[in-house]
PDB file of N, CA and C in Angstrom:
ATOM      1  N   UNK A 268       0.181  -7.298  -0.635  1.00  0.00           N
ATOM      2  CA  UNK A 268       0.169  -6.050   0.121  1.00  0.00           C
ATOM      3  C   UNK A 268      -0.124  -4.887  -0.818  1.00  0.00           C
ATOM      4  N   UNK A 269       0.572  -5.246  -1.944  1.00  0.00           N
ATOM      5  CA  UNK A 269       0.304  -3.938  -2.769  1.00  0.00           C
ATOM      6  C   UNK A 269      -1.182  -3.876  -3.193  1.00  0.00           C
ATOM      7  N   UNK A 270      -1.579  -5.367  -3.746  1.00  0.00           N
ATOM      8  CA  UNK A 270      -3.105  -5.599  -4.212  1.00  0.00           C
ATOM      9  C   UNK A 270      -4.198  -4.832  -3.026  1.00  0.00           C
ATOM     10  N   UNK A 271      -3.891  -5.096  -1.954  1.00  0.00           N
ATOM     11  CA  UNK A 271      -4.483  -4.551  -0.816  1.00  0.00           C
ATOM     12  C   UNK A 271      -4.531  -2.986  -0.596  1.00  0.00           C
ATOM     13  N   UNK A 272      -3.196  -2.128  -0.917  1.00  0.00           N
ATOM     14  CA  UNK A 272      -3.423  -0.914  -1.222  1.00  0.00           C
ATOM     15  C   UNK A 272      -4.192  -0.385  -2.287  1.00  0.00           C
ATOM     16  N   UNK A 273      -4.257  -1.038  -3.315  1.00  0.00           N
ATOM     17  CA  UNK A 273      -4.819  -0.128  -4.920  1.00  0.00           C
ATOM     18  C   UNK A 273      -6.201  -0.252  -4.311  1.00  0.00           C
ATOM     19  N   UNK A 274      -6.530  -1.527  -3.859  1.00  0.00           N
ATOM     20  CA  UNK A 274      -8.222  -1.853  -3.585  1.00  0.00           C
ATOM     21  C   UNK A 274      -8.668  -0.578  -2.623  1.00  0.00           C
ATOM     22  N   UNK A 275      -7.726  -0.528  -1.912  1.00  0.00           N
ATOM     23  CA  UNK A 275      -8.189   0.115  -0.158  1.00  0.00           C
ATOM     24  C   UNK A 275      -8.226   1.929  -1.358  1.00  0.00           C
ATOM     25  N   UNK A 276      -7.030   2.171  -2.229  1.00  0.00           N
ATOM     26  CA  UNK A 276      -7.406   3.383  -3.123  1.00  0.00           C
ATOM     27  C   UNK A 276      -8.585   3.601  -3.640  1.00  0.00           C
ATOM     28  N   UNK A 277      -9.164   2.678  -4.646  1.00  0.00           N
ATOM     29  CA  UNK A 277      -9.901   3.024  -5.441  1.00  0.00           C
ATOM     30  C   UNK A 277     -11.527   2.655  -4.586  1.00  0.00           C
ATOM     31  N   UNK A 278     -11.592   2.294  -3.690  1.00  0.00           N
ATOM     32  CA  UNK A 278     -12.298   2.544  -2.595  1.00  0.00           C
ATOM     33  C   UNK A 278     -12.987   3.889  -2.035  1.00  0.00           C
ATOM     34  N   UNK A 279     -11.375   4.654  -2.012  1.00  0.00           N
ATOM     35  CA  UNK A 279     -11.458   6.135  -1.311  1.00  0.00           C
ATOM     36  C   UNK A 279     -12.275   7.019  -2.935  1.00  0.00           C
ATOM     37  N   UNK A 280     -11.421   6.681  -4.325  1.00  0.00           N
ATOM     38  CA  UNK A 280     -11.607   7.206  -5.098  1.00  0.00           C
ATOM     39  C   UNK A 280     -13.187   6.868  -4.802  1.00  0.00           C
ATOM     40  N   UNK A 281     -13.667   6.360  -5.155  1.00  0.00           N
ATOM     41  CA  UNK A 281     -15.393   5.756  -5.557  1.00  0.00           C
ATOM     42  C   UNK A 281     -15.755   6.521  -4.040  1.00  0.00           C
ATOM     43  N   UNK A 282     -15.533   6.236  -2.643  1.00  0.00           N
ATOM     44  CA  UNK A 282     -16.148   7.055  -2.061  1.00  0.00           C
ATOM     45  C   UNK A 282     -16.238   8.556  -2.086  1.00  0.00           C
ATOM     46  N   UNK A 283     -14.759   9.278  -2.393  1.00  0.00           N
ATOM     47  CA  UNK A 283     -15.208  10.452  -2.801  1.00  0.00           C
ATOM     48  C   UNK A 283     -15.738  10.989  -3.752  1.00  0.00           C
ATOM     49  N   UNK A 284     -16.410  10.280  -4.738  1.00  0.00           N
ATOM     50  CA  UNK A 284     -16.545  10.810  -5.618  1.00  0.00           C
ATOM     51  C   UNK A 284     -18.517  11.172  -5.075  1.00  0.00           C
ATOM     52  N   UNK A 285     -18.647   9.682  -4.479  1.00  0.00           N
ATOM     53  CA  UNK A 285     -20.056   9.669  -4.244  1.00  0.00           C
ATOM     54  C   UNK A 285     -20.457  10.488  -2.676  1.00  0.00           C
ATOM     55  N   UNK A 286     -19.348  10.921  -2.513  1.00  0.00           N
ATOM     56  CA  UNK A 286     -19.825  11.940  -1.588  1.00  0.00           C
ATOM     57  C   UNK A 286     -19.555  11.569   0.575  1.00  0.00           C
ATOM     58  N   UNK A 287     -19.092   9.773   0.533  1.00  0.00           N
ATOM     59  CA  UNK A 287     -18.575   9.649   1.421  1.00  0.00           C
ATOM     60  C   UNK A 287     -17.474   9.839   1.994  1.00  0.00           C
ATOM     61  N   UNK A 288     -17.291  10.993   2.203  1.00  0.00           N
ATOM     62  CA  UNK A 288     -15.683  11.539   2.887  1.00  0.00           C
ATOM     63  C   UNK A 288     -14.900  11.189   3.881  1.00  0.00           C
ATOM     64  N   UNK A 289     -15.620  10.794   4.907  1.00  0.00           N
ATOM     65  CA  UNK A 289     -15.520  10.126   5.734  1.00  0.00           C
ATOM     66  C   UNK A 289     -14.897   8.804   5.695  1.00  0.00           C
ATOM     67  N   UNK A 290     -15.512   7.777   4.896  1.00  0.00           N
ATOM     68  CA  UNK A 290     -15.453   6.487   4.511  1.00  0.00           C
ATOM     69  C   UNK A 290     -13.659   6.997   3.770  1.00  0.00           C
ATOM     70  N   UNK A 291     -13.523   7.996   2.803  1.00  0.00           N
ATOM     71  CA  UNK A 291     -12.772   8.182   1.817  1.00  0.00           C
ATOM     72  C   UNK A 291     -11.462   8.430   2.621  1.00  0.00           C
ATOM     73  N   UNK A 292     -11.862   9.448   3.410  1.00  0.00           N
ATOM     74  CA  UNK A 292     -10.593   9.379   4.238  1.00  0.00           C
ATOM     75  C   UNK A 292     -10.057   8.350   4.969  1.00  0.00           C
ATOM     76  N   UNK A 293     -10.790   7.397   5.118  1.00  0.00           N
ATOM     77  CA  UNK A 293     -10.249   6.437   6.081  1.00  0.00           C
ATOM     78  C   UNK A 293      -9.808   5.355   5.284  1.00  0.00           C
ATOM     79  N   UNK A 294     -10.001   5.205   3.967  1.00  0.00           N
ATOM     80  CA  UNK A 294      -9.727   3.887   2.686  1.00  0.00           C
ATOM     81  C   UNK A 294      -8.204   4.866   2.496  1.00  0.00           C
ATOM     82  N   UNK A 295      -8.255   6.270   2.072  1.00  0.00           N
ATOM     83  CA  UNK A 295      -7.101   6.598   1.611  1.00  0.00           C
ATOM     84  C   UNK A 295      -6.066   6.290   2.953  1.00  0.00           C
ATOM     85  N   UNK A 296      -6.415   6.766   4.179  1.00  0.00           N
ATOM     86  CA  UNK A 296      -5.350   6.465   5.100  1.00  0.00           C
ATOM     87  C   UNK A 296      -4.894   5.091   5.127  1.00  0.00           C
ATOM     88  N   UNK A 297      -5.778   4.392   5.287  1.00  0.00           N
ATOM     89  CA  UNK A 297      -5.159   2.528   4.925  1.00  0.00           C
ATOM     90  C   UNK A 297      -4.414   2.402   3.965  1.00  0.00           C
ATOM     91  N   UNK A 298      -4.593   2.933   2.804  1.00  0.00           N
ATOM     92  CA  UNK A 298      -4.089   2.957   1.332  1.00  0.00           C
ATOM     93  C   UNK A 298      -2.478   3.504   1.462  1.00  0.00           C
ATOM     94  N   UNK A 299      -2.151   4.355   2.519  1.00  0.00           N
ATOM     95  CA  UNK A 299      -1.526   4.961   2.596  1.00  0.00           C
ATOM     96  C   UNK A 299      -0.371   4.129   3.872  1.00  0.00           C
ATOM     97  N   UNK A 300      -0.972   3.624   4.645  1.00  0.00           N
ATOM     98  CA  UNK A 300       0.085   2.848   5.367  1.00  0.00           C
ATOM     99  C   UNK A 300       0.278   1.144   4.619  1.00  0.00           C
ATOM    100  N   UNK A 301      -0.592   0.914   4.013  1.00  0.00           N
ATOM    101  CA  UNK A 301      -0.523  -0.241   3.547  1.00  0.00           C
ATOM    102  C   UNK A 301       0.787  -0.428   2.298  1.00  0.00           C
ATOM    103  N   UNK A 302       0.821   1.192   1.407  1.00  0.00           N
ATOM    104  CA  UNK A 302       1.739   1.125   0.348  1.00  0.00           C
ATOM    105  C   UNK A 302       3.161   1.145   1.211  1.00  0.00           C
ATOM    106  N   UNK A 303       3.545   1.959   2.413  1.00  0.00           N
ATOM    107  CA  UNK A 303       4.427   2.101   3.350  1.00  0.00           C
ATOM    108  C   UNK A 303       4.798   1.140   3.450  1.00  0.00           C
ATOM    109  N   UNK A 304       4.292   0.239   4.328  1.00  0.00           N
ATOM    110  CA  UNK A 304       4.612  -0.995   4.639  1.00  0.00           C
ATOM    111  C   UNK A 304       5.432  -2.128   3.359  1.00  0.00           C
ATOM    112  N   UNK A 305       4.719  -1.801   2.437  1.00  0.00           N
ATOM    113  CA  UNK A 305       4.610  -2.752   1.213  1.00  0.00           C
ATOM    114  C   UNK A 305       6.081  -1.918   0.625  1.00  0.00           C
ATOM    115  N   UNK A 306       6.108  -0.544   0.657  1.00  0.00           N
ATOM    116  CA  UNK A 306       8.003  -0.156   0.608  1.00  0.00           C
ATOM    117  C   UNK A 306       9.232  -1.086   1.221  1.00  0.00           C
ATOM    118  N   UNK A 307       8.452  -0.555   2.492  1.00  0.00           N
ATOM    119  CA  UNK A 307       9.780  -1.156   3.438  1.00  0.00           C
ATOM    120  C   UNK A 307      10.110  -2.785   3.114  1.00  0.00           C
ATOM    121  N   UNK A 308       9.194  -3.513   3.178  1.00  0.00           N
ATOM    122  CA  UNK A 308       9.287  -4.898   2.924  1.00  0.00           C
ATOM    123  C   UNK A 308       9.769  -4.615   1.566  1.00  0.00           C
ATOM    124  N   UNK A 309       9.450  -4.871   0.649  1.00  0.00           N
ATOM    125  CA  UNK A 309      10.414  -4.920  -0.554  1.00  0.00           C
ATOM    126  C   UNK A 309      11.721  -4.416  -0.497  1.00  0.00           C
ATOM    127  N   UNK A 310      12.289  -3.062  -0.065  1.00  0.00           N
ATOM    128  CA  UNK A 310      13.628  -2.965   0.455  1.00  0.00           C
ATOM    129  C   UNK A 310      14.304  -4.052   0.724  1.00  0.00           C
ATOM    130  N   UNK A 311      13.199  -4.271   2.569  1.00  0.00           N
ATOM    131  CA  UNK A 311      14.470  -5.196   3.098  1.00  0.00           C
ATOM    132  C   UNK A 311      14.552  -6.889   2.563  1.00  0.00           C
ATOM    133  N   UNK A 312      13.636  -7.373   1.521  1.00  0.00           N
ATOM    134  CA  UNK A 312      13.762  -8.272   0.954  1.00  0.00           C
ATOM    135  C   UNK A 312      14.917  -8.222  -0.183  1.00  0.00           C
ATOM    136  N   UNK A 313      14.698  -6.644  -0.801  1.00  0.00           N
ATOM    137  CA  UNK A 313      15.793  -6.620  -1.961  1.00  0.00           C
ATOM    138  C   UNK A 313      17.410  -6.723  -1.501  1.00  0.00           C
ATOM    139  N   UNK A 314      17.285  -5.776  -0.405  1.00  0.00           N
ATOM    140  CA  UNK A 314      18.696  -6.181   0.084  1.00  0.00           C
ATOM    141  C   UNK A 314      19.014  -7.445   0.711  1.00  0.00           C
ATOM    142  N   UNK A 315      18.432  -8.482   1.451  1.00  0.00           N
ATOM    143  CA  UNK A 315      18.710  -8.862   2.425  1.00  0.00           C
ATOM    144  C   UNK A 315      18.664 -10.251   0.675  1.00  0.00           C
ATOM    145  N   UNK A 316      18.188 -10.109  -0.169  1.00  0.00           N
ATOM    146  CA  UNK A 316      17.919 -11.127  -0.652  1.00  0.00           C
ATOM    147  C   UNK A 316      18.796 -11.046  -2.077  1.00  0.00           C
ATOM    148  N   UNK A 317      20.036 -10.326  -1.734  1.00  0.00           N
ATOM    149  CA  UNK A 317      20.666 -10.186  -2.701  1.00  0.00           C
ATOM    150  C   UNK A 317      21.776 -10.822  -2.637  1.00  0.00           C
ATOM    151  N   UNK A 318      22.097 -11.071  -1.012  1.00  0.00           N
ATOM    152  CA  UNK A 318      23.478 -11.291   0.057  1.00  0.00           C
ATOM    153  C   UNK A 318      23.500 -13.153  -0.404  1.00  0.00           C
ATOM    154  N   UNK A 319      24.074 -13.529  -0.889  1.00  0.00           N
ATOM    155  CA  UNK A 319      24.386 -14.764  -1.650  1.00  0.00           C
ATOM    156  C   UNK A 319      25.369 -15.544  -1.620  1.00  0.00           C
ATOM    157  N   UNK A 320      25.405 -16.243  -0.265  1.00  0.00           N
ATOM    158  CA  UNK A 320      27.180 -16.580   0.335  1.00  0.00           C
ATOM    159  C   UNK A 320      27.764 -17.589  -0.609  1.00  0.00           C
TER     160      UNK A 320
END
């Protein structure tokens, strides 16, 4: 998930640089729910995977 965000980043980076903004905005928004997601799951793995009866 995380591998999937940096890619979906440096995507936006390389498109904005070359001038697709469009494209850029829409790699950074993925980039941006993808790292979200990739939070929450690690949380609830850290906690839930700490509980050790």
């Amino acid at each position: 998930m995380l591998g999937y965000a940096l890619m979906f980043f440096i995507i936006a980076i390389i498109a904005g640089v070359l001038g697709f903004f469009t494209l850029a905005s829409a790699a950074a928004g993925i980039a941006k729910v993808l790292f979200v997601v990739f939070l929450v799951l690690f949380v609830i793995s850290f906690i839930f995977g700490r509980r050790r009866v």
